[in-house]
PDB file of C-alpha atoms in Angstrom:
ATOM      1  CA  MET G  90     -50.508  38.098  12.886  1.00 49.00           C
ATOM      2  CA  SER G  91     -51.164  36.437  16.218  1.00 53.00           C
ATOM      3  CA  ILE G  92     -49.737  33.006  14.729  1.00 53.00           C
ATOM      4  CA  ALA G  93     -46.618  34.425  13.184  1.00 54.00           C
ATOM      5  CA  LEU G  94     -45.982  36.339  16.721  1.00 52.00           C
ATOM      6  CA  ASP G  95     -46.429  33.165  18.549  1.00 57.00           C
ATOM      7  CA  THR G  96     -43.723  31.420  16.010  1.00 56.00           C
ATOM      8  CA  SER G  97     -41.246  34.146  16.410  1.00 57.00           C
ATOM      9  CA  GLN G  98     -41.556  34.121  20.094  1.00 59.00           C
ATOM     10  CA  ALA G  99     -41.172  30.103  20.130  1.00 56.00           C
ATOM     11  CA  ARG G 100     -38.122  30.461  18.013  1.00 57.00           C
ATOM     12  CA  ARG G 101     -36.543  33.269  20.580  1.00 57.00           C
ATOM     13  CA  LYS G 102     -37.166  30.661  23.257  1.00 56.00           C
ATOM     14  CA  ARG G 103     -35.597  27.750  21.670  1.00 61.00           C
ATOM     15  CA  GLY G 104     -32.579  30.033  21.206  1.00 72.00           C
ATOM     16  CA  PHE G 105     -29.426  29.370  18.555  1.00 75.00           C
ATOM     17  CA  TRP G 106     -28.473  25.952  20.138  1.00 77.00           C
ATOM     18  CA  THR G 107     -31.457  23.815  18.580  1.00 83.00           C
ATOM     19  CA  MET G 108     -30.969  19.930  18.866  1.00 85.00           C
ATOM     20  CA  ALA G 109     -29.682  19.755  15.147  1.00 86.00           C
ATOM     21  CA  ARG G 110     -27.055  22.168  15.844  1.00 86.00           C
ATOM     22  CA  ARG G 111     -25.863  20.633  18.843  1.00 88.00           C
ATOM     23  CA  ASP G 112     -25.859  17.255  17.158  1.00 89.00           C
ATOM     24  CA  ALA G 113     -23.780  18.944  14.171  1.00 89.00           C
ATOM     25  CA  ALA G 114     -21.232  20.847  16.683  1.00 91.00           C
ATOM     26  CA  THR G 115     -20.663  17.634  18.724  1.00 91.00           C
ATOM     27  CA  GLY G 116     -19.941  15.485  15.144  1.00 91.00           C
ATOM     28  CA  TYR G 117     -17.508  18.197  14.429  1.00 92.00           C
ATOM     29  CA  LEU G 118     -15.762  18.193  17.835  1.00 93.00           C
ATOM     30  CA  PHE G 119     -15.393  14.518  17.544  1.00 94.00           C
ATOM     31  CA  ILE G 120     -13.773  14.829  13.800  1.00 93.00           C
ATOM     32  CA  ALA G 121     -11.873  17.955  14.533  1.00 94.00           C
ATOM     33  CA  PRO G 122      -8.528  16.147  16.045  1.00 93.00           C
ATOM     34  CA  GLN G 123      -8.453  14.232  12.790  1.00 92.00           C
ATOM     35  CA  LEU G 124      -9.055  17.128  10.461  1.00 93.00           C
ATOM     36  CA  ILE G 125      -6.458  19.338  12.112  1.00 95.00           C
ATOM     37  CA  GLY G 126      -3.989  16.362  11.578  1.00 94.00           C
ATOM     38  CA  ILE G 127      -4.859  15.949   7.933  1.00 94.00           C
ATOM     39  CA  VAL G 128      -4.421  19.777   7.446  1.00 94.00           C
ATOM     40  CA  ILE G 129      -1.229  20.165   9.210  1.00 94.00           C
ATOM     41  CA  PHE G 130       0.465  16.655   8.466  1.00 92.00           C
ATOM     42  CA  VAL G 131      -0.978  16.060   4.851  1.00 92.00           C
ATOM     43  CA  LEU G 132      -2.512  19.195   3.106  1.00 94.00           C
ATOM     44  CA  ILE G 133       0.122  21.714   4.244  1.00 95.00           C
ATOM     45  CA  PRO G 134       3.143  19.453   3.511  1.00 93.00           C
ATOM     46  CA  LEU G 135       1.514  18.437   0.219  1.00 93.00           C
ATOM     47  CA  GLY G 136       1.120  22.258  -0.707  1.00 94.00           C
ATOM     48  CA  LEU G 137       4.900  22.866   0.145  1.00 93.00           C
ATOM     49  CA  VAL G 138       6.311  20.002  -1.690  1.00 93.00           C
ATOM     50  CA  PHE G 139       4.373  21.519  -4.839  1.00 93.00           C
ATOM     51  CA  TRP G 140       5.848  24.616  -4.239  1.00 93.00           C
ATOM     52  CA  TYR G 141       9.161  23.440  -3.913  1.00 92.00           C
ATOM     53  CA  SER G 142       8.783  21.431  -7.250  1.00 92.00           C
ATOM     54  CA  LEU G 143       8.711  24.971  -8.746  1.00 93.00           C
ATOM     55  CA  HIS G 144      11.841  25.918  -7.415  1.00 89.00           C
ATOM     56  CA  GLU G 145      15.620  25.011  -7.849  1.00 89.00           C
ATOM     57  CA  TRP G 146      16.649  24.367  -4.235  1.00 83.00           C
ATOM     58  CA  ASN G 147      20.161  23.350  -3.502  1.00 77.00           C
ATOM     59  CA  VAL G 148      20.861  23.136   0.182  1.00 75.00           C
ATOM     60  CA  LEU G 149      24.701  22.985  -0.182  1.00 75.00           C
ATOM     61  CA  ALA G 150      24.883  25.988  -2.561  1.00 76.00           C
ATOM     62  CA  GLY G 151      22.344  27.823  -0.402  1.00 77.00           C
ATOM     63  CA  SER G 152      20.206  28.537  -3.634  1.00 80.00           C
ATOM     64  CA  PHE G 153      16.590  28.729  -3.791  1.00 83.00           C
ATOM     65  CA  ARG G 154      14.874  30.165  -6.754  1.00 88.00           C
ATOM     66  CA  PHE G 155      11.721  30.103  -8.512  1.00 90.00           C
ATOM     67  CA  THR G 156      12.176  28.297 -11.887  1.00 87.00           C
ATOM     68  CA  GLY G 157       8.254  27.569 -12.877  1.00 85.00           C
ATOM     69  CA  ALA G 158       7.908  24.273 -14.608  1.00 89.00           C
ATOM     70  CA  ALA G 159      11.891  23.574 -15.094  1.00 91.00           C
ATOM     71  CA  ASN G 160      11.931  20.454 -12.807  1.00 91.00           C
ATOM     72  CA  TYR G 161       9.108  18.973 -14.677  1.00 93.00           C
ATOM     73  CA  GLU G 162      10.766  19.556 -17.962  1.00 92.00           C
ATOM     74  CA  LYS G 163      14.062  18.050 -16.456  1.00 91.00           C
ATOM     75  CA  LEU G 164      11.822  15.065 -15.519  1.00 91.00           C
ATOM     76  CA  LEU G 165      10.818  14.499 -19.049  1.00 91.00           C
ATOM     77  CA  SER G 166      14.461  14.576 -20.092  1.00 91.00           C
ATOM     78  CA  ASP G 167      15.827  12.670 -17.277  1.00 90.00           C
ATOM     79  CA  PRO G 168      17.699   9.476 -18.974  1.00 91.00           C
ATOM     80  CA  ALA G 169      17.253   7.527 -15.914  1.00 91.00           C
ATOM     81  CA  ILE G 170      13.696   7.935 -15.113  1.00 92.00           C
ATOM     82  CA  GLY G 171      12.350   5.446 -17.868  1.00 93.00           C
ATOM     83  CA  GLU G 172      14.612   2.735 -16.299  1.00 94.00           C
ATOM     84  CA  VAL G 173      13.358   3.893 -12.629  1.00 94.00           C
ATOM     85  CA  MET G 174       9.486   3.537 -13.705  1.00 94.00           C
ATOM     86  CA  SER G 175      10.158   0.092 -15.396  1.00 95.00           C
ATOM     87  CA  VAL G 176      11.815  -0.967 -12.216  1.00 94.00           C
ATOM     88  CA  THR G 177       9.143   0.522  -9.976  1.00 94.00           C
ATOM     89  CA  ALA G 178       6.290  -1.032 -12.300  1.00 95.00           C
ATOM     90  CA  VAL G 179       8.054  -4.573 -12.034  1.00 95.00           C
ATOM     91  CA  PHE G 180       8.617  -4.633  -8.472  1.00 94.00           C
ATOM     92  CA  SER G 181       5.146  -3.238  -7.547  1.00 94.00           C
ATOM     93  CA  ALA G 182       3.361  -5.788 -10.045  1.00 94.00           C
ATOM     94  CA  GLY G 183       5.705  -8.712  -8.703  1.00 94.00           C
ATOM     95  CA  LEU G 184       5.033  -7.674  -4.998  1.00 94.00           C
ATOM     96  CA  ALA G 185       1.339  -7.427  -5.280  1.00 93.00           C
ATOM     97  CA  LEU G 186       0.830 -10.714  -7.300  1.00 94.00           C
ATOM     98  CA  LEU G 187       3.139 -12.607  -4.953  1.00 94.00           C
ATOM     99  CA  ASN G 188       1.752 -11.293  -1.801  1.00 94.00           C
ATOM    100  CA  MET G 189      -1.960 -11.815  -2.419  1.00 93.00           C
ATOM    101  CA  SER G 190      -1.225 -15.171  -4.150  1.00 93.00           C
ATOM    102  CA  LEU G 191       0.495 -16.227  -1.131  1.00 94.00           C
ATOM    103  CA  ALA G 192      -2.053 -14.624   1.292  1.00 94.00           C
ATOM    104  CA  LEU G 193      -5.092 -16.261  -0.459  1.00 93.00           C
ATOM    105  CA  GLY G 194      -3.478 -19.798  -0.380  1.00 93.00           C
ATOM    106  CA  LEU G 195      -2.449 -19.442   3.067  1.00 92.00           C
ATOM    107  CA  ALA G 196      -6.136 -18.332   3.867  1.00 92.00           C
ATOM    108  CA  LEU G 197      -7.813 -21.096   2.157  1.00 91.00           C
ATOM    109  CA  LEU G 198      -5.401 -23.500   3.903  1.00 90.00           C
ATOM    110  CA  LEU G 199      -5.997 -22.011   7.175  1.00 88.00           C
ATOM    111  CA  ASN G 200      -9.743 -21.961   6.974  1.00 86.00           C
ATOM    112  CA  GLN G 201      -9.869 -25.773   7.161  1.00 84.00           C
ATOM    113  CA  LYS G 202     -10.730 -27.629  10.195  1.00 79.00           C
ATOM    114  CA  LEU G 203      -7.190 -29.207  10.979  1.00 76.00           C
ATOM    115  CA  ALA G 204      -5.202 -29.548  14.002  1.00 78.00           C
ATOM    116  CA  PHE G 205      -3.027 -26.604  15.251  1.00 79.00           C
ATOM    117  CA  MET G 206      -4.604 -24.014  13.192  1.00 80.00           C
ATOM    118  CA  THR G 207      -4.180 -21.630  15.674  1.00 80.00           C
ATOM    119  CA  VAL G 208      -0.580 -22.201  15.842  1.00 85.00           C
ATOM    120  CA  PHE G 209      -0.041 -21.814  11.990  1.00 84.00           C
ATOM    121  CA  ARG G 210      -1.996 -18.621  12.029  1.00 82.00           C
ATOM    122  CA  THR G 211      -0.004 -17.248  14.623  1.00 85.00           C
ATOM    123  CA  LEU G 212       3.273 -18.515  12.849  1.00 87.00           C
ATOM    124  CA  PHE G 213       2.278 -16.792   9.586  1.00 86.00           C
ATOM    125  CA  PHE G 214       1.386 -13.509  11.016  1.00 88.00           C
ATOM    126  CA  SER G 215       4.133 -13.013  13.180  1.00 88.00           C
ATOM    127  CA  PRO G 216       6.468 -11.198  10.420  1.00 89.00           C
ATOM    128  CA  VAL G 217       3.921  -8.640  10.328  1.00 89.00           C
ATOM    129  CA  VAL G 218       4.715  -7.475  13.806  1.00 89.00           C
ATOM    130  CA  VAL G 219       8.474  -7.833  13.548  1.00 89.00           C
ATOM    131  CA  SER G 220      10.433  -4.769  13.006  1.00 91.00           C
ATOM    132  CA  LEU G 221      10.773  -4.047   9.319  1.00 90.00           C
ATOM    133  CA  VAL G 222      14.696  -3.037   9.576  1.00 91.00           C
ATOM    134  CA  ALA G 223      15.399  -6.133  11.861  1.00 92.00           C
ATOM    135  CA  TRP G 224      13.323  -8.298   9.548  1.00 92.00           C
ATOM    136  CA  THR G 225      15.775  -6.763   6.401  1.00 92.00           C
ATOM    137  CA  ILE G 226      18.740  -7.004   7.975  1.00 92.00           C
ATOM    138  CA  VAL G 227      18.321 -10.817   8.795  1.00 92.00           C
ATOM    139  CA  TRP G 228      17.277 -11.387   5.371  1.00 92.00           C
ATOM    140  CA  SER G 229      20.569  -9.290   3.993  1.00 91.00           C
ATOM    141  CA  PHE G 230      22.706 -11.804   5.837  1.00 91.00           C
ATOM    142  CA  LEU G 231      20.765 -14.831   4.542  1.00 91.00           C
ATOM    143  CA  LEU G 232      21.277 -13.785   1.138  1.00 90.00           C
ATOM    144  CA  GLN G 233      24.818 -12.997   1.125  1.00 88.00           C
ATOM    145  CA  SER G 234      27.256 -15.280  -1.115  1.00 85.00           C
ATOM    146  CA  ASN G 235      28.169 -17.282   1.988  1.00 86.00           C
ATOM    147  CA  GLY G 236      24.866 -16.599   3.755  1.00 85.00           C
ATOM    148  CA  GLY G 237      22.163 -19.158   5.211  1.00 88.00           C
ATOM    149  CA  ILE G 238      20.308 -19.563   1.715  1.00 89.00           C
ATOM    150  CA  ASN G 239      23.313 -20.744  -0.441  1.00 89.00           C
ATOM    151  CA  GLY G 240      24.462 -22.744   2.537  1.00 90.00           C
ATOM    152  CA  LEU G 241      21.068 -24.928   2.394  1.00 89.00           C
ATOM    153  CA  LEU G 242      21.346 -24.919  -1.370  1.00 89.00           C
ATOM    154  CA  GLN G 243      25.016 -26.455  -1.094  1.00 89.00           C
ATOM    155  CA  MET G 244      23.699 -29.249   1.192  1.00 88.00           C
ATOM    156  CA  ILE G 245      21.885 -30.494  -2.091  1.00 87.00           C
ATOM    157  CA  GLY G 246      24.700 -29.910  -4.505  1.00 84.00           C
ATOM    158  CA  VAL G 247      23.578 -26.622  -5.763  1.00 85.00           C
ATOM    159  CA  GLU G 248      25.677 -23.563  -6.021  1.00 85.00           C
ATOM    160  CA  GLY G 249      23.596 -20.557  -5.238  1.00 83.00           C
ATOM    161  CA  PRO G 250      24.557 -16.950  -6.874  1.00 86.00           C
ATOM    162  CA  ASN G 251      25.218 -13.857  -4.975  1.00 87.00           C
ATOM    163  CA  TRP G 252      21.446 -12.869  -4.687  1.00 90.00           C
ATOM    164  CA  LEU G 253      21.804  -9.077  -3.829  1.00 89.00           C
ATOM    165  CA  ARG G 254      24.537  -8.395  -6.638  1.00 88.00           C
ATOM    166  CA  ASN G 255      22.901  -9.821  -9.724  1.00 87.00           C
ATOM    167  CA  PRO G 256      20.423  -7.797 -11.449  1.00 86.00           C
ATOM    168  CA  THR G 257      17.794 -10.578 -11.926  1.00 86.00           C
ATOM    169  CA  THR G 258      18.211 -12.279  -8.629  1.00 90.00           C
ATOM    170  CA  ALA G 259      18.427  -8.791  -6.646  1.00 92.00           C
ATOM    171  CA  MET G 260      15.081  -7.689  -7.792  1.00 92.00           C
ATOM    172  CA  ILE G 261      13.625 -11.444  -7.022  1.00 93.00           C
ATOM    173  CA  SER G 262      15.249 -11.060  -3.730  1.00 93.00           C
ATOM    174  CA  VAL G 263      13.598  -7.709  -2.438  1.00 93.00           C
ATOM    175  CA  ILE G 264      10.231  -8.687  -3.818  1.00 94.00           C
ATOM    176  CA  VAL G 265      10.110 -12.210  -1.982  1.00 93.00           C
ATOM    177  CA  VAL G 266      11.810 -10.486   1.119  1.00 93.00           C
ATOM    178  CA  GLN G 267       9.026  -7.802   1.338  1.00 91.00           C
ATOM    179  CA  ALA G 268       6.156 -10.301   0.282  1.00 92.00           C
ATOM    180  CA  LEU G 269       6.910 -12.435   3.140  1.00 91.00           C
ATOM    181  CA  LYS G 270       6.989  -9.695   5.528  1.00 90.00           C
ATOM    182  CA  ASN G 271       3.437  -8.646   4.937  1.00 88.00           C
ATOM    183  CA  VAL G 272       1.696 -11.854   3.761  1.00 91.00           C
ATOM    184  CA  GLY G 273       0.191 -12.333   7.182  1.00 91.00           C
ATOM    185  CA  LEU G 274      -1.830  -9.144   6.885  1.00 91.00           C
ATOM    186  CA  ASN G 275      -3.621  -9.899   3.682  1.00 92.00           C
ATOM    187  CA  MET G 276      -3.807 -13.587   5.065  1.00 92.00           C
ATOM    188  CA  ILE G 277      -5.825 -12.623   8.103  1.00 92.00           C
ATOM    189  CA  LEU G 278      -8.103 -10.409   5.494  1.00 93.00           C
ATOM    190  CA  PHE G 279      -8.754 -13.097   3.378  1.00 93.00           C
ATOM    191  CA  LEU G 280      -9.429 -15.667   6.231  1.00 92.00           C
ATOM    192  CA  ALA G 281     -11.978 -13.292   7.783  1.00 91.00           C
ATOM    193  CA  ALA G 282     -13.628 -13.052   4.275  1.00 91.00           C
ATOM    194  CA  LEU G 283     -13.696 -16.768   3.586  1.00 91.00           C
ATOM    195  CA  GLN G 284     -15.143 -17.570   6.980  1.00 90.00           C
ATOM    196  CA  GLY G 285     -18.070 -14.956   6.142  1.00 87.00           C
ATOM    197  CA  VAL G 286     -19.050 -17.007   3.050  1.00 87.00           C
ATOM    198  CA  PRO G 287     -22.432 -18.826   3.834  1.00 87.00           C
ATOM    199  CA  ARG G 288     -21.658 -22.699   3.929  1.00 86.00           C
ATOM    200  CA  GLU G 289     -25.089 -23.303   2.419  1.00 87.00           C
ATOM    201  CA  LEU G 290     -23.778 -22.193  -1.056  1.00 87.00           C
ATOM    202  CA  PHE G 291     -20.968 -24.744  -0.682  1.00 87.00           C
ATOM    203  CA  GLU G 292     -23.358 -27.577   0.473  1.00 87.00           C
ATOM    204  CA  ALA G 293     -25.744 -26.788  -2.568  1.00 89.00           C
ATOM    205  CA  ALA G 294     -22.844 -26.928  -5.152  1.00 87.00           C
ATOM    206  CA  ARG G 295     -21.907 -30.219  -3.536  1.00 87.00           C
ATOM    207  CA  VAL G 296     -25.292 -31.241  -3.976  1.00 88.00           C
ATOM    208  CA  ASP G 297     -25.288 -30.167  -7.533  1.00 86.00           C
ATOM    209  CA  GLY G 298     -21.944 -32.091  -8.198  1.00 85.00           C
ATOM    210  CA  VAL G 299     -20.028 -29.049  -8.792  1.00 85.00           C
ATOM    211  CA  PRO G 300     -16.363 -29.686  -8.677  1.00 87.00           C
ATOM    212  CA  ARG G 301     -14.183 -28.064  -6.087  1.00 85.00           C
ATOM    213  CA  PHE G 302     -12.315 -25.680  -8.765  1.00 86.00           C
ATOM    214  CA  LYS G 303     -15.385 -24.351 -10.187  1.00 88.00           C
ATOM    215  CA  GLN G 304     -16.734 -23.886  -6.442  1.00 87.00           C
ATOM    216  CA  PHE G 305     -13.902 -21.733  -6.091  1.00 87.00           C
ATOM    217  CA  TYR G 306     -14.140 -19.669  -9.250  1.00 86.00           C
ATOM    218  CA  ARG G 307     -18.403 -19.411  -9.162  1.00 87.00           C
ATOM    219  CA  ILE G 308     -18.523 -19.091  -5.050  1.00 88.00           C
ATOM    220  CA  THR G 309     -15.615 -18.184  -3.358  1.00 89.00           C
ATOM    221  CA  LEU G 310     -13.769 -15.542  -5.401  1.00 89.00           C
ATOM    222  CA  PRO G 311     -17.120 -13.384  -6.035  1.00 89.00           C
ATOM    223  CA  MET G 312     -18.014 -13.481  -2.441  1.00 90.00           C
ATOM    224  CA  ILE G 313     -14.762 -12.300  -1.057  1.00 90.00           C
ATOM    225  CA  SER G 314     -13.935  -9.990  -4.116  1.00 90.00           C
ATOM    226  CA  PRO G 315     -14.887  -6.838  -1.779  1.00 90.00           C
ATOM    227  CA  THR G 316     -11.668  -8.027   0.421  1.00 91.00           C
ATOM    228  CA  ILE G 317      -9.511  -8.923  -2.751  1.00 92.00           C
ATOM    229  CA  LEU G 318     -10.226  -4.998  -3.876  1.00 91.00           C
ATOM    230  CA  LEU G 319      -9.093  -3.755  -0.516  1.00 91.00           C
ATOM    231  CA  ALA G 320      -6.112  -5.961  -0.252  1.00 92.00           C
ATOM    232  CA  SER G 321      -4.919  -5.114  -3.908  1.00 92.00           C
ATOM    233  CA  ILE G 322      -5.364  -1.117  -3.170  1.00 91.00           C
ATOM    234  CA  VAL G 323      -3.523  -1.379  -0.009  1.00 91.00           C
ATOM    235  CA  THR G 324      -0.640  -3.617  -1.330  1.00 92.00           C
ATOM    236  CA  ILE G 325      -0.046  -1.650  -4.424  1.00 92.00           C
ATOM    237  CA  VAL G 326       0.026   1.509  -2.679  1.00 91.00           C
ATOM    238  CA  GLY G 327       2.360   0.046  -0.131  1.00 91.00           C
ATOM    239  CA  ALA G 328       4.451  -1.487  -2.771  1.00 91.00           C
ATOM    240  CA  LEU G 329       4.891   1.996  -4.688  1.00 91.00           C
ATOM    241  CA  GLN G 330       6.186   3.380  -1.085  1.00 90.00           C
ATOM    242  CA  VAL G 331       8.808   0.690  -0.093  1.00 91.00           C
ATOM    243  CA  PHE G 332      12.222   2.421   0.504  1.00 91.00           C
ATOM    244  CA  ALA G 333      13.607   0.872   3.861  1.00 89.00           C
ATOM    245  CA  GLN G 334      13.855  -2.675   2.212  1.00 88.00           C
ATOM    246  CA  ILE G 335      15.747  -1.242  -0.866  1.00 92.00           C
ATOM    247  CA  MET G 336      18.069   0.814   1.114  1.00 92.00           C
ATOM    248  CA  ILE G 337      19.184  -1.987   3.448  1.00 92.00           C
ATOM    249  CA  LEU G 338      19.569  -4.754   0.832  1.00 91.00           C
ATOM    250  CA  THR G 339      20.632  -3.321  -2.482  1.00 91.00           C
ATOM    251  CA  GLN G 340      20.802   0.641  -2.158  1.00 90.00           C
ATOM    252  CA  GLY G 341      19.098   0.492  -5.471  1.00 88.00           C
ATOM    253  CA  GLY G 342      21.811  -1.674  -7.292  1.00 81.00           C
ATOM    254  CA  PRO G 343      23.271  -3.334  -9.124  1.00 88.00           C
ATOM    255  CA  GLY G 344      23.153  -0.358 -11.496  1.00 87.00           C
ATOM    256  CA  PHE G 345      19.490   0.829 -11.565  1.00 88.00           C
ATOM    257  CA  SER G 346      18.040  -2.828 -11.215  1.00 90.00           C
ATOM    258  CA  THR G 347      16.391  -2.142  -7.857  1.00 92.00           C
ATOM    259  CA  THR G 348      16.111   1.625  -8.022  1.00 93.00           C
ATOM    260  CA  VAL G 349      12.369   2.130  -7.439  1.00 94.00           C
ATOM    261  CA  LEU G 350      10.795   5.819  -7.680  1.00 94.00           C
ATOM    262  CA  VAL G 351      10.878   6.273  -3.756  1.00 94.00           C
ATOM    263  CA  TYR G 352      14.684   5.443  -3.640  1.00 94.00           C
ATOM    264  CA  TYR G 353      15.258   7.411  -6.760  1.00 94.00           C
ATOM    265  CA  LEU G 354      13.410  10.291  -5.026  1.00 93.00           C
ATOM    266  CA  TYR G 355      15.716   9.891  -1.867  1.00 93.00           C
ATOM    267  CA  GLN G 356      18.796  10.032  -3.755  1.00 92.00           C
ATOM    268  CA  GLN G 357      18.051  13.144  -5.784  1.00 92.00           C
ATOM    269  CA  ALA G 358      16.926  15.104  -2.432  1.00 90.00           C
ATOM    270  CA  PHE G 359      19.014  13.626   0.243  1.00 89.00           C
ATOM    271  CA  GLN G 360      22.302  12.374  -1.542  1.00 89.00           C
ATOM    272  CA  PHE G 361      22.464  14.832  -4.534  1.00 88.00           C
ATOM    273  CA  TYR G 362      20.601  17.604  -2.476  1.00 88.00           C
ATOM    274  CA  LEU G 363      18.281  18.550  -5.263  1.00 88.00           C
ATOM    275  CA  PHE G 364      15.264  19.368  -3.141  1.00 90.00           C
ATOM    276  CA  GLY G 365      13.402  20.821  -6.021  1.00 91.00           C
ATOM    277  CA  TYR G 366      13.626  17.881  -8.282  1.00 91.00           C
ATOM    278  CA  GLY G 367      13.120  15.541  -5.582  1.00 92.00           C
ATOM    279  CA  SER G 368       9.764  17.460  -4.715  1.00 93.00           C
ATOM    280  CA  THR G 369       8.764  17.079  -8.485  1.00 94.00           C
ATOM    281  CA  LEU G 370       9.421  13.084  -8.227  1.00 94.00           C
ATOM    282  CA  SER G 371       7.132  13.139  -4.947  1.00 94.00           C
ATOM    283  CA  ILE G 372       4.382  15.023  -6.972  1.00 94.00           C
ATOM    284  CA  VAL G 373       4.907  12.432  -9.748  1.00 94.00           C
ATOM    285  CA  LEU G 374       4.577   9.500  -7.252  1.00 94.00           C
ATOM    286  CA  LEU G 375       1.245  10.966  -5.583  1.00 94.00           C
ATOM    287  CA  VAL G 376      -0.213  11.247  -9.223  1.00 95.00           C
ATOM    288  CA  ILE G 377       0.597   7.625  -9.833  1.00 94.00           C
ATOM    289  CA  VAL G 378      -0.784   6.351  -6.645  1.00 93.00           C
ATOM    290  CA  GLY G 379      -3.880   8.378  -7.035  1.00 93.00           C
ATOM    291  CA  ALA G 380      -4.401   7.134 -10.689  1.00 94.00           C
ATOM    292  CA  LEU G 381      -3.832   3.596  -9.794  1.00 92.00           C
ATOM    293  CA  THR G 382      -6.347   3.921  -6.813  1.00 91.00           C
ATOM    294  CA  PHE G 383      -8.739   5.490  -9.070  1.00 92.00           C
ATOM    295  CA  ILE G 384      -8.634   2.715 -11.610  1.00 91.00           C
ATOM    296  CA  GLN G 385      -8.958   0.028  -9.033  1.00 87.00           C
ATOM    297  CA  TRP G 386     -11.926   1.704  -7.429  1.00 87.00           C
ATOM    298  CA  GLN G 387     -13.555   2.005 -11.000  1.00 89.00           C
ATOM    299  CA  LEU G 388     -13.051  -1.797 -11.877  1.00 85.00           C
ATOM    300  CA  ARG G 389     -14.967  -2.709  -8.730  1.00 81.00           C
ATOM    301  CA  ARG G 390     -18.135  -2.216 -10.776  1.00 80.00           C
ATOM    302  CA  LYS G 391     -17.169  -5.002 -12.997  1.00 80.00           C
ATOM    303  CA  PHE G 392     -15.238  -7.448 -10.826  1.00 79.00           C
ATOM    304  CA  VAL G 393     -16.537  -6.935  -7.193  1.00 80.00           C
ATOM    305  CA  PHE G 394     -19.741  -8.710  -6.311  1.00 77.00           C
ATOM    306  CA  TYR G 395     -21.822  -7.189  -3.635  1.00 73.00           C
ATOM    307  CA  GLU G 396     -24.720  -9.103  -2.025  1.00 63.00           C
ATOM    308  CA  ASN G 397     -26.956  -5.940  -2.052  1.00 59.00           C
TER     309      ASN G 397
END
């Protein structure tokens, strides 16, 4: 009885703010600004977009009425959505492959001990810090029928096409422009990963007479695979969100040849004022991004090597 009373008195003396509770409160205070931002700028807008997707909302007509799953049924019967999804898949896959291949190649090159490497690293990274709109406008002039690219081709006797008005070259053009804009970012990630690979592994491989291409597949790629996973997730999610480049270069044309899902969403919501259907397309984009990220994350168990 005496021990129980002593314990109760000790608890009262410690009060409510024990060391553990103070630490927990401090932690919550530190993350509170981020949590508030996520709630206000992510969760609430996401809930509103889903709510709007269940309505027919025409701003010009002033109508806003609940229609349930009508917009989702319209999506399934939309004759353009199949082509838009195909264009989105081609654009995202092409951009991811080109961007990551170029970035890895540049990182391997700049990882060598050669002269002026710092200058080259700065040069290749500089497009990342250039304004996206300015970068795209410059390329729109270069890709005109009488622009700088065709001018260079004429110097070697080749007549170039109208790059942004041909369905095939328009897609290639927007992929190349976007890949060159952000290749420096993945290059820096790969370069940092390459410099973290232990040199002893390559020295041991050279002593055993392992060819360079086998060293690349057996040592380099596995050791930098966590960075490859990160870069692939960031690049594919970024590719699915590309809008400004399409808007400036091709406006989705010719035809639907460069109309990716985000640009089609913009057309439905802000050109045709079908905000309900535009919200439905936003939900579809969210599901696609989430599904692809989940698949890539699951594939890490098979393709990503962790030292531990």
